[in-house]
Amino acid sequence: MYCRLKIQCCCVGGILCRSLSSAEISTALRPFYFSVHPDLFGKYPEQRKINENSLQQLSALIEAQQSSHNMSVPTLPFYLRQKDKPEGNFKLVNIQLNSRDVRETIVKILNACDISTSFVDKLPKSSPKPHSRNIDFSKAYEQYTTEFEKAAEIKRKVEEKKAITNIIEWIYENSDVAKEKYESTRATRDQVKTLINKLCKTYGIKEVKYDSGWNISHIRGALQSLASMASQHTKHMGNLKARTIALGQFTGVSLDGDVYLNIIDVRNEWLSLIKKVSQEDSALIEIPKYEKALSSILRDIHICRRKFMPKVSAAQYCSHLRQLITSIGDFYGHGRKIPESVPESLSKYEIVVEPNKHVEKALHKEVKERFGLLELQKDDSITPGLMIMCCQRLLTRIDKVGMKLHGNILYVTHYYSVLSEGVLCIPWNFK
């Protein structure tokens, strides 16, 4: 979801700087979007997750720069589809964005991806006279998405005949293949368990876990890097005593207090976090204060956190709260008011309504046990409501696929696939 912000030209050093329009941003970034859009990575959940997360942070950065707010983001990794290469061949680029204006940000993105900047270079950098204008930045991405969907529709029609229309047939065709792949990675999985046990025992770490979307060989490599780094910096590893370490898509402390290490980060970034982990914890203390402040300016509405939202760092969550509070303050500062139809007190309302997680847990347990699954997992984008519907529909097929799924790992997402480590991916809305 993209916030709608009002954007104005600004003066710097007495020179009127021209902000890029919504259409100009859309045009400049179009070739970039066509290389990294998550929909292009449907069969590759690892790459799709990374690009989704990076695009969200990039969108927030551009919006902040357009509204003259300072915002820092970590190095953003993107997987690029490569032309004239077989499917599944991607190029990983890490983009560091420390610029203060949108033009420079876009140029850095395009240069990092070897995309021409000629369009941006031709755009004027100053305006002849002061003026202000309202621009809906969200339209830039929305317009691109519309174009992308039109192009994708052509591809979908071509592949329509090959579309999977029956989950029962698909399971019969792929469950044995998945088991073979799972068995082939047994040695790697055993190495992962050994590495985790050694880290926990040596440094008093409570638990080491990892996102299920990662390839098991990547997990092993990350754990080997962590073990190597830990042996060279033993004195700092005491900061992780009795804590949970998670290998995921960002480096920082999560809202749950877990220490997350981005698998694709260099070890120096991990070490930097471990050294100052107590400072990162301070964000957890600040969060209730910001939530209370946000609630007070929104007529005491209750601020909820989604229990199943994608993992974010506490520092990033704090930053988002601050930006939202500032934006609402600006709204009031311009003399605007909440519509009279809104109740004077919103204390009985919540910004996010949490579904009944107990229903999901009960169905999760029933599906796992009755099908004899080794694991039942889901993508972050699958809400409890969608997972509930998926589990209920799976149970109606138990007489037809129950034995076939026995001994498999099932991953609920938006597409069909068999991952290299033997995980069966199915869409939540299978037929």
Coordinates of C-alpha atoms in Angstrom, one line a residue:
M1 CA 0.0 0.0 0.0
Y2 CA 1.3 3.4 -0.9
C3 CA 0.6 6.6 1.1
R4 CA -0.8 9.6 -0.8
L5 CA 1.3 12.6 -0.2
K6 CA 1.2 16.2 -1.4
I7 CA 4.4 17.1 -3.1
Q8 CA 5.9 20.6 -3.6
C9 CA 8.9 22.2 -5.2
C10 CA 11.5 23.4 -2.7
C11 CA 14.2 26.0 -2.5
V12 CA 17.7 25.1 -1.7
G13 CA 20.5 27.7 -1.4
G14 CA 18.2 30.3 -3.1
I15 CA 17.7 28.1 -6.2
L16 CA 14.3 26.7 -6.9
C17 CA 14.7 22.9 -7.3
R18 CA 12.2 21.2 -9.5
S19 CA 10.7 18.0 -8.1
L20 CA 10.1 15.2 -10.6
S21 CA 6.4 14.7 -11.5
S22 CA 4.6 11.5 -10.9
A23 CA 4.6 10.7 -14.6
E24 CA 8.4 11.3 -14.8
I25 CA 9.1 9.0 -11.9
S26 CA 7.0 6.3 -13.4
T27 CA 8.7 6.6 -16.8
A28 CA 12.2 6.7 -15.3
L29 CA 11.6 3.6 -13.2
R30 CA 9.6 1.6 -15.6
P31 CA 12.5 -0.5 -17.0
F32 CA 13.7 -1.1 -13.4
Y33 CA 10.2 -2.3 -12.3
F34 CA 10.1 -4.6 -15.3
S35 CA 13.3 -6.2 -14.1
V36 CA 12.5 -6.6 -10.4
H37 CA 8.7 -6.8 -10.0
P38 CA 7.8 -9.6 -7.6
D39 CA 5.2 -11.0 -10.0
L40 CA 8.1 -12.0 -12.2
F41 CA 9.4 -14.3 -9.5
G42 CA 6.4 -16.4 -8.8
K43 CA 8.3 -19.7 -8.9
Y44 CA 11.2 -18.3 -6.9
P45 CA 9.9 -17.4 -3.4
E46 CA 13.4 -16.4 -2.1
Q47 CA 14.0 -13.8 -4.8
R48 CA 10.4 -12.6 -4.7
K49 CA 10.5 -12.0 -0.9
I50 CA 13.7 -10.0 -1.2
N51 CA 12.4 -7.8 -4.0
E52 CA 9.1 -7.2 -2.3
N53 CA 10.8 -6.0 0.9
S54 CA 13.2 -3.8 -1.0
L55 CA 10.5 -2.2 -3.1
Q56 CA 8.5 -1.4 0.0
Q57 CA 11.5 0.4 1.5
L58 CA 12.3 2.1 -1.8
S59 CA 8.7 3.4 -2.1
A60 CA 8.8 4.8 1.5
L61 CA 12.2 6.5 0.8
I62 CA 10.9 8.2 -2.4
E63 CA 7.8 9.4 -0.7
A64 CA 9.8 10.8 2.2
Q65 CA 12.1 12.6 -0.2
Q66 CA 9.2 14.0 -2.2
S67 CA 7.7 15.4 1.0
S68 CA 11.1 16.9 2.1
H69 CA 11.5 14.4 5.1
N70 CA 14.8 12.8 5.8
M71 CA 14.8 9.0 5.9
S72 CA 17.6 6.4 5.8
V73 CA 17.3 2.9 4.5
P74 CA 19.7 0.0 4.6
T75 CA 21.5 -1.2 1.5
L76 CA 18.6 -2.6 -0.7
P77 CA 19.2 -5.9 -2.5
F78 CA 17.3 -6.6 -5.8
Y79 CA 17.3 -9.7 -8.0
L80 CA 17.2 -8.7 -11.7
R81 CA 15.8 -10.9 -14.5
Q82 CA 18.4 -11.1 -17.2
K83 CA 17.4 -10.9 -20.8
D84 CA 18.5 -13.7 -23.2
K85 CA 19.2 -15.9 -20.2
P86 CA 17.4 -19.2 -19.3
E87 CA 14.6 -18.8 -16.7
G88 CA 15.9 -18.9 -13.2
N89 CA 19.1 -17.0 -13.9
F90 CA 19.1 -13.8 -11.9
K91 CA 21.6 -11.1 -11.1
L92 CA 21.8 -9.8 -7.5
V93 CA 22.6 -6.1 -7.0
N94 CA 22.9 -4.3 -3.7
I95 CA 22.0 -0.6 -3.9
Q96 CA 23.1 1.9 -1.3
L97 CA 20.8 5.0 -1.3
N98 CA 22.1 7.9 0.8
S99 CA 21.0 10.7 -1.5
R100 CA 18.6 13.4 -0.3
D101 CA 16.5 14.0 -3.5
V102 CA 14.4 11.8 -5.8
R103 CA 16.4 12.5 -8.9
E104 CA 19.7 11.3 -7.4
T105 CA 18.0 8.3 -5.9
I106 CA 16.6 7.3 -9.3
V107 CA 19.9 7.8 -11.1
K108 CA 21.7 5.6 -8.5
I109 CA 19.1 2.8 -9.0
L110 CA 19.4 2.9 -12.7
N111 CA 23.2 3.0 -12.7
A112 CA 23.3 0.0 -10.3
C113 CA 21.2 -2.0 -12.7
D114 CA 23.0 -0.9 -15.8
I115 CA 19.9 0.9 -17.1
S116 CA 20.2 4.0 -19.2
T117 CA 19.7 7.4 -17.3
S118 CA 19.2 9.4 -20.5
F119 CA 15.5 10.1 -19.8
V120 CA 16.4 11.6 -16.3
D121 CA 19.4 13.4 -17.7
K122 CA 17.2 15.3 -20.1
L123 CA 14.8 16.5 -17.5
P124 CA 15.3 20.2 -16.3
K125 CA 16.7 20.6 -12.8
S126 CA 15.2 23.9 -11.9
S127 CA 11.9 25.8 -12.3
P128 CA 11.7 29.3 -13.8
K129 CA 9.5 30.6 -11.1
P130 CA 8.2 29.5 -7.7
H131 CA 5.0 27.5 -7.7
S132 CA 3.5 24.6 -5.9
R133 CA 1.6 21.6 -7.2
N134 CA -0.1 18.6 -5.8
I135 CA 1.1 15.3 -7.0
D136 CA -0.1 11.9 -6.0
F137 CA 3.1 9.8 -6.0
S138 CA 1.2 6.6 -5.5
K139 CA -0.1 6.9 -9.1
A140 CA 3.5 6.4 -10.4
Y141 CA 3.6 2.8 -9.2
E142 CA -0.1 2.2 -9.8
Q143 CA 0.2 3.3 -13.4
Y144 CA 3.2 1.0 -13.9
T145 CA 1.3 -1.9 -12.2
T146 CA -1.6 -1.4 -14.7
E147 CA 0.8 -1.6 -17.6
F148 CA 2.6 -4.5 -16.1
E149 CA -0.7 -6.4 -15.6
K150 CA -1.6 -5.8 -19.3
A151 CA 1.7 -7.3 -20.4
A152 CA 1.4 -10.2 -18.0
E153 CA -2.1 -11.0 -19.2
I154 CA -0.7 -11.9 -22.6
K155 CA 1.7 -14.3 -21.0
R156 CA -1.1 -15.8 -18.9
K157 CA -3.2 -16.4 -21.9
V158 CA -0.4 -18.2 -23.7
E159 CA 0.2 -20.5 -20.7
E160 CA -3.5 -20.9 -19.9
K161 CA -3.7 -24.4 -21.3
K162 CA -0.8 -25.4 -19.1
A163 CA -2.4 -23.9 -16.0
I164 CA -2.9 -26.2 -13.0
T165 CA -6.6 -26.6 -12.4
N166 CA -6.7 -29.6 -10.0
I167 CA -4.6 -29.8 -6.8
I168 CA -5.3 -33.6 -6.5
E169 CA -3.6 -34.3 -9.9
W170 CA -0.7 -32.0 -9.1
I171 CA 0.0 -33.7 -5.7
Y172 CA -0.1 -37.1 -7.3
E173 CA 2.4 -35.9 -10.0
N174 CA 4.8 -34.1 -7.6
S175 CA 4.7 -35.6 -4.1
D176 CA 7.2 -38.4 -4.8
V177 CA 9.5 -35.9 -6.6
A178 CA 9.4 -33.6 -3.5
K179 CA 10.2 -36.5 -1.2
E180 CA 13.2 -37.4 -3.3
K181 CA 14.4 -33.9 -3.3
Y182 CA 13.9 -33.7 0.5
E183 CA 15.9 -36.9 1.0
S184 CA 18.7 -35.6 -1.2
T185 CA 19.2 -32.6 1.1
R186 CA 19.3 -34.7 4.3
A187 CA 23.1 -34.3 4.7
T188 CA 22.7 -30.5 4.3
R189 CA 19.9 -30.4 6.8
D190 CA 21.9 -32.4 9.3
Q191 CA 24.8 -30.0 8.9
V192 CA 22.4 -27.1 9.6
K193 CA 21.3 -28.7 12.8
T194 CA 24.8 -29.4 13.9
L195 CA 25.9 -25.8 13.3
I196 CA 22.8 -24.4 15.2
N197 CA 23.5 -26.7 18.2
K198 CA 27.1 -25.7 18.3
L199 CA 26.3 -22.0 18.2
C200 CA 23.7 -22.3 20.9
K201 CA 26.0 -24.4 23.2
T202 CA 29.1 -22.3 22.6
Y203 CA 27.6 -18.8 23.1
G204 CA 24.5 -19.5 25.2
I205 CA 22.2 -18.5 22.4
K206 CA 18.6 -19.4 23.2
E207 CA 17.5 -20.4 19.7
V208 CA 18.6 -20.1 16.0
K209 CA 15.8 -20.0 13.4
Y210 CA 15.5 -19.1 9.8
D211 CA 12.8 -18.0 7.2
S212 CA 11.3 -21.0 5.5
G213 CA 11.6 -19.4 2.1
W214 CA 15.4 -19.7 1.9
N215 CA 17.1 -22.6 0.2
I216 CA 18.7 -24.9 2.8
S217 CA 22.1 -24.6 1.2
H218 CA 21.9 -20.8 1.7
I219 CA 21.0 -21.4 5.4
R220 CA 24.0 -23.6 5.8
G221 CA 26.3 -21.0 4.2
A222 CA 25.0 -18.3 6.4
L223 CA 25.4 -20.4 9.6
Q224 CA 29.0 -21.2 8.6
S225 CA 29.7 -17.5 8.1
L226 CA 28.2 -16.7 11.5
A227 CA 30.2 -19.4 13.2
S228 CA 33.4 -18.2 11.6
M229 CA 32.7 -14.6 12.6
A230 CA 31.8 -15.6 16.1
S231 CA 35.1 -17.5 16.6
Q232 CA 37.0 -14.3 15.6
H233 CA 34.9 -12.0 17.8
T234 CA 34.1 -14.1 20.8
K235 CA 34.0 -11.1 23.3
H236 CA 31.0 -9.6 21.4
M237 CA 29.0 -12.8 21.2
G238 CA 28.1 -12.5 24.9
N239 CA 25.6 -9.9 23.7
L240 CA 23.6 -12.7 22.2
K241 CA 23.4 -14.8 25.3
A242 CA 19.8 -16.1 26.0
R243 CA 18.6 -14.4 22.8
T244 CA 16.9 -15.8 19.7
I245 CA 18.8 -15.4 16.4
A246 CA 16.9 -15.4 13.1
L247 CA 18.3 -15.5 9.6
G248 CA 16.0 -13.5 7.5
Q249 CA 15.7 -10.4 5.2
F250 CA 16.9 -7.6 7.4
T251 CA 19.6 -7.0 10.0
G252 CA 18.2 -5.6 13.2
V253 CA 16.1 -6.3 16.3
S254 CA 12.5 -7.4 15.4
L255 CA 9.3 -6.3 17.2
D256 CA 9.5 -9.6 19.1
G257 CA 13.0 -8.8 20.4
D258 CA 14.7 -11.4 18.1
V259 CA 18.1 -10.5 16.6
Y260 CA 17.7 -10.8 12.8
L261 CA 20.6 -11.2 10.5
N262 CA 20.1 -10.7 6.8
I263 CA 21.4 -13.7 4.9
I264 CA 22.8 -11.7 2.0
D265 CA 24.5 -9.0 4.2
V266 CA 28.2 -9.0 4.7
R267 CA 29.5 -10.2 8.0
N268 CA 30.7 -6.7 9.1
E269 CA 27.0 -5.6 9.1
W270 CA 26.2 -8.6 11.4
L271 CA 29.0 -7.7 13.7
S272 CA 28.0 -4.1 13.8
L273 CA 24.5 -5.1 15.0
I274 CA 25.8 -7.6 17.6
K275 CA 28.1 -4.9 19.1
K276 CA 25.3 -2.4 19.5
V277 CA 22.3 -4.8 20.0
S278 CA 21.5 -3.2 23.4
Q279 CA 21.1 0.2 21.6
E280 CA 18.8 -1.4 19.0
D281 CA 16.7 -2.7 22.0
S282 CA 16.0 0.9 22.9
A283 CA 13.6 1.1 20.0
L284 CA 11.4 -1.5 21.6
I285 CA 11.0 0.8 24.6
E286 CA 10.1 3.7 22.4
I287 CA 7.4 1.9 20.4
P288 CA 4.7 2.1 23.1
K289 CA 5.3 5.9 23.4
Y290 CA 4.9 6.4 19.7
E291 CA 1.8 4.2 19.6
K292 CA 0.3 6.2 22.4
A293 CA 1.1 9.5 20.7
L294 CA -0.4 8.3 17.4
S295 CA -3.5 7.1 19.3
S296 CA -4.0 10.5 21.0
I297 CA -4.0 12.5 17.7
L298 CA -6.4 10.0 16.2
R299 CA -9.0 10.4 18.9
D300 CA -7.7 7.6 21.1
I301 CA -8.1 4.9 18.5
H302 CA -6.5 1.6 19.6
I303 CA -3.2 0.9 17.7
C304 CA -3.0 -2.8 16.8
R305 CA 0.0 -4.8 15.4
R306 CA -0.8 -7.5 12.9
K307 CA 0.3 -10.8 14.4
F308 CA 1.2 -12.2 11.1
M309 CA 2.8 -9.2 9.3
P310 CA 6.1 -9.6 7.5
K311 CA 9.0 -9.2 10.0
V312 CA 10.4 -5.7 10.4
S313 CA 13.0 -4.2 12.7
A314 CA 11.9 -2.3 15.8
A315 CA 13.9 0.7 14.6
Q316 CA 12.1 0.7 11.2
Y317 CA 8.7 0.3 12.9
C318 CA 9.6 3.3 15.1
S319 CA 10.6 5.3 12.0
H320 CA 7.2 4.5 10.3
L321 CA 5.3 5.6 13.4
R322 CA 7.2 8.9 13.6
Q323 CA 6.6 9.6 9.9
L324 CA 2.9 8.9 10.3
I325 CA 2.6 11.2 13.4
T326 CA 4.5 13.9 11.5
S327 CA 2.2 13.6 8.4
I328 CA -0.9 13.8 10.6
G329 CA 0.5 16.8 12.4
D330 CA 1.1 18.4 9.0
F331 CA -2.5 17.7 8.1
Y332 CA -3.8 19.4 11.2
G333 CA -1.2 22.2 10.8
H334 CA -2.7 23.2 7.4
G335 CA -6.0 23.8 9.1
R336 CA -7.6 20.6 8.0
K337 CA -10.0 18.7 10.3
I338 CA -11.3 15.2 10.6
P339 CA -14.8 15.0 9.0
E340 CA -17.7 15.7 11.4
S341 CA -19.2 12.2 10.6
V342 CA -16.3 10.6 12.5
P343 CA -17.1 10.0 16.2
E344 CA -15.5 12.3 18.8
S345 CA -13.9 9.3 20.4
L346 CA -12.5 6.3 18.5
S347 CA -11.4 4.4 21.6
K348 CA -13.8 1.6 20.7
Y349 CA -12.1 1.1 17.3
E350 CA -8.9 -0.4 16.1
I351 CA -6.7 0.5 13.1
V352 CA -6.0 -3.2 12.5
V353 CA -8.4 -5.9 13.4
E354 CA -6.8 -9.2 14.3
P355 CA -8.5 -12.3 13.0
N356 CA -9.1 -15.3 15.4
K357 CA -5.6 -16.9 15.5
H358 CA -6.9 -19.8 17.6
V359 CA -9.0 -21.1 14.7
E360 CA -5.9 -21.0 12.4
K361 CA -3.8 -22.8 15.0
A362 CA -6.3 -25.5 15.5
L363 CA -6.7 -26.1 11.8
H364 CA -3.0 -26.0 11.3
K365 CA -2.5 -28.7 13.8
E366 CA -5.3 -30.8 12.4
V367 CA -4.0 -30.6 8.8
K368 CA -0.5 -31.4 9.8
E369 CA -1.5 -34.4 11.9
R370 CA -4.2 -35.9 9.6
F371 CA -2.1 -35.6 6.4
G372 CA 1.1 -36.8 8.2
L373 CA 3.1 -33.7 7.1
L374 CA 6.6 -33.1 8.2
E375 CA 5.9 -29.4 8.2
L376 CA 3.0 -27.0 7.3
Q377 CA 4.2 -23.5 6.6
K378 CA 2.9 -20.4 4.9
D379 CA 4.2 -17.3 3.2
D380 CA 4.1 -14.0 5.2
S381 CA 1.5 -12.6 2.7
I382 CA -1.0 -15.4 3.6
T383 CA -3.2 -13.9 6.3
P384 CA -4.9 -16.0 9.0
G385 CA -8.2 -15.7 7.1
L386 CA -6.7 -17.1 3.9
M387 CA -4.9 -19.9 5.8
I388 CA -8.1 -20.9 7.5
M389 CA -9.9 -21.2 4.1
C390 CA -6.9 -23.2 2.7
C391 CA -6.8 -25.6 5.6
Q392 CA -10.6 -26.2 5.5
R393 CA -10.5 -27.0 1.8
L394 CA -7.5 -29.3 2.2
L395 CA -9.4 -31.3 4.8
T396 CA -12.1 -31.9 2.2
R397 CA -9.6 -33.7 0.0
I398 CA -8.0 -35.9 2.7
D399 CA -9.6 -39.1 1.3
K400 CA -8.0 -38.5 -2.1
V401 CA -4.5 -37.1 -1.3
G402 CA -4.0 -38.0 2.4
M403 CA -1.5 -40.8 1.8
K404 CA 0.2 -39.0 -1.0
L405 CA 1.1 -36.0 1.2
H406 CA 2.3 -38.1 4.1
G407 CA 6.0 -37.3 4.8
N408 CA 6.0 -34.1 2.8
I409 CA 6.6 -30.4 3.7
L410 CA 3.7 -28.2 2.5
Y411 CA 4.2 -24.5 2.0
V412 CA 1.0 -22.4 1.4
T413 CA 1.6 -19.4 -0.9
H414 CA 0.2 -18.1 -4.2
Y415 CA 1.6 -20.6 -6.7
Y416 CA 2.5 -24.2 -7.4
S417 CA 6.2 -25.3 -7.2
V418 CA 8.5 -27.9 -5.9
L419 CA 11.5 -26.3 -4.3
S420 CA 15.0 -27.8 -4.6
E421 CA 14.9 -29.0 -1.0
G422 CA 11.7 -30.9 -1.6
V423 CA 9.1 -28.4 -0.3
L424 CA 5.7 -28.6 -2.0
C425 CA 4.3 -25.0 -2.7
I426 CA 0.6 -24.7 -3.3
P427 CA -1.6 -21.6 -3.7
W428 CA -4.0 -20.9 -0.8
N429 CA -6.9 -20.8 -3.3
F430 CA -6.2 -24.0 -5.1
K431 CA -8.9 -25.7 -7.2

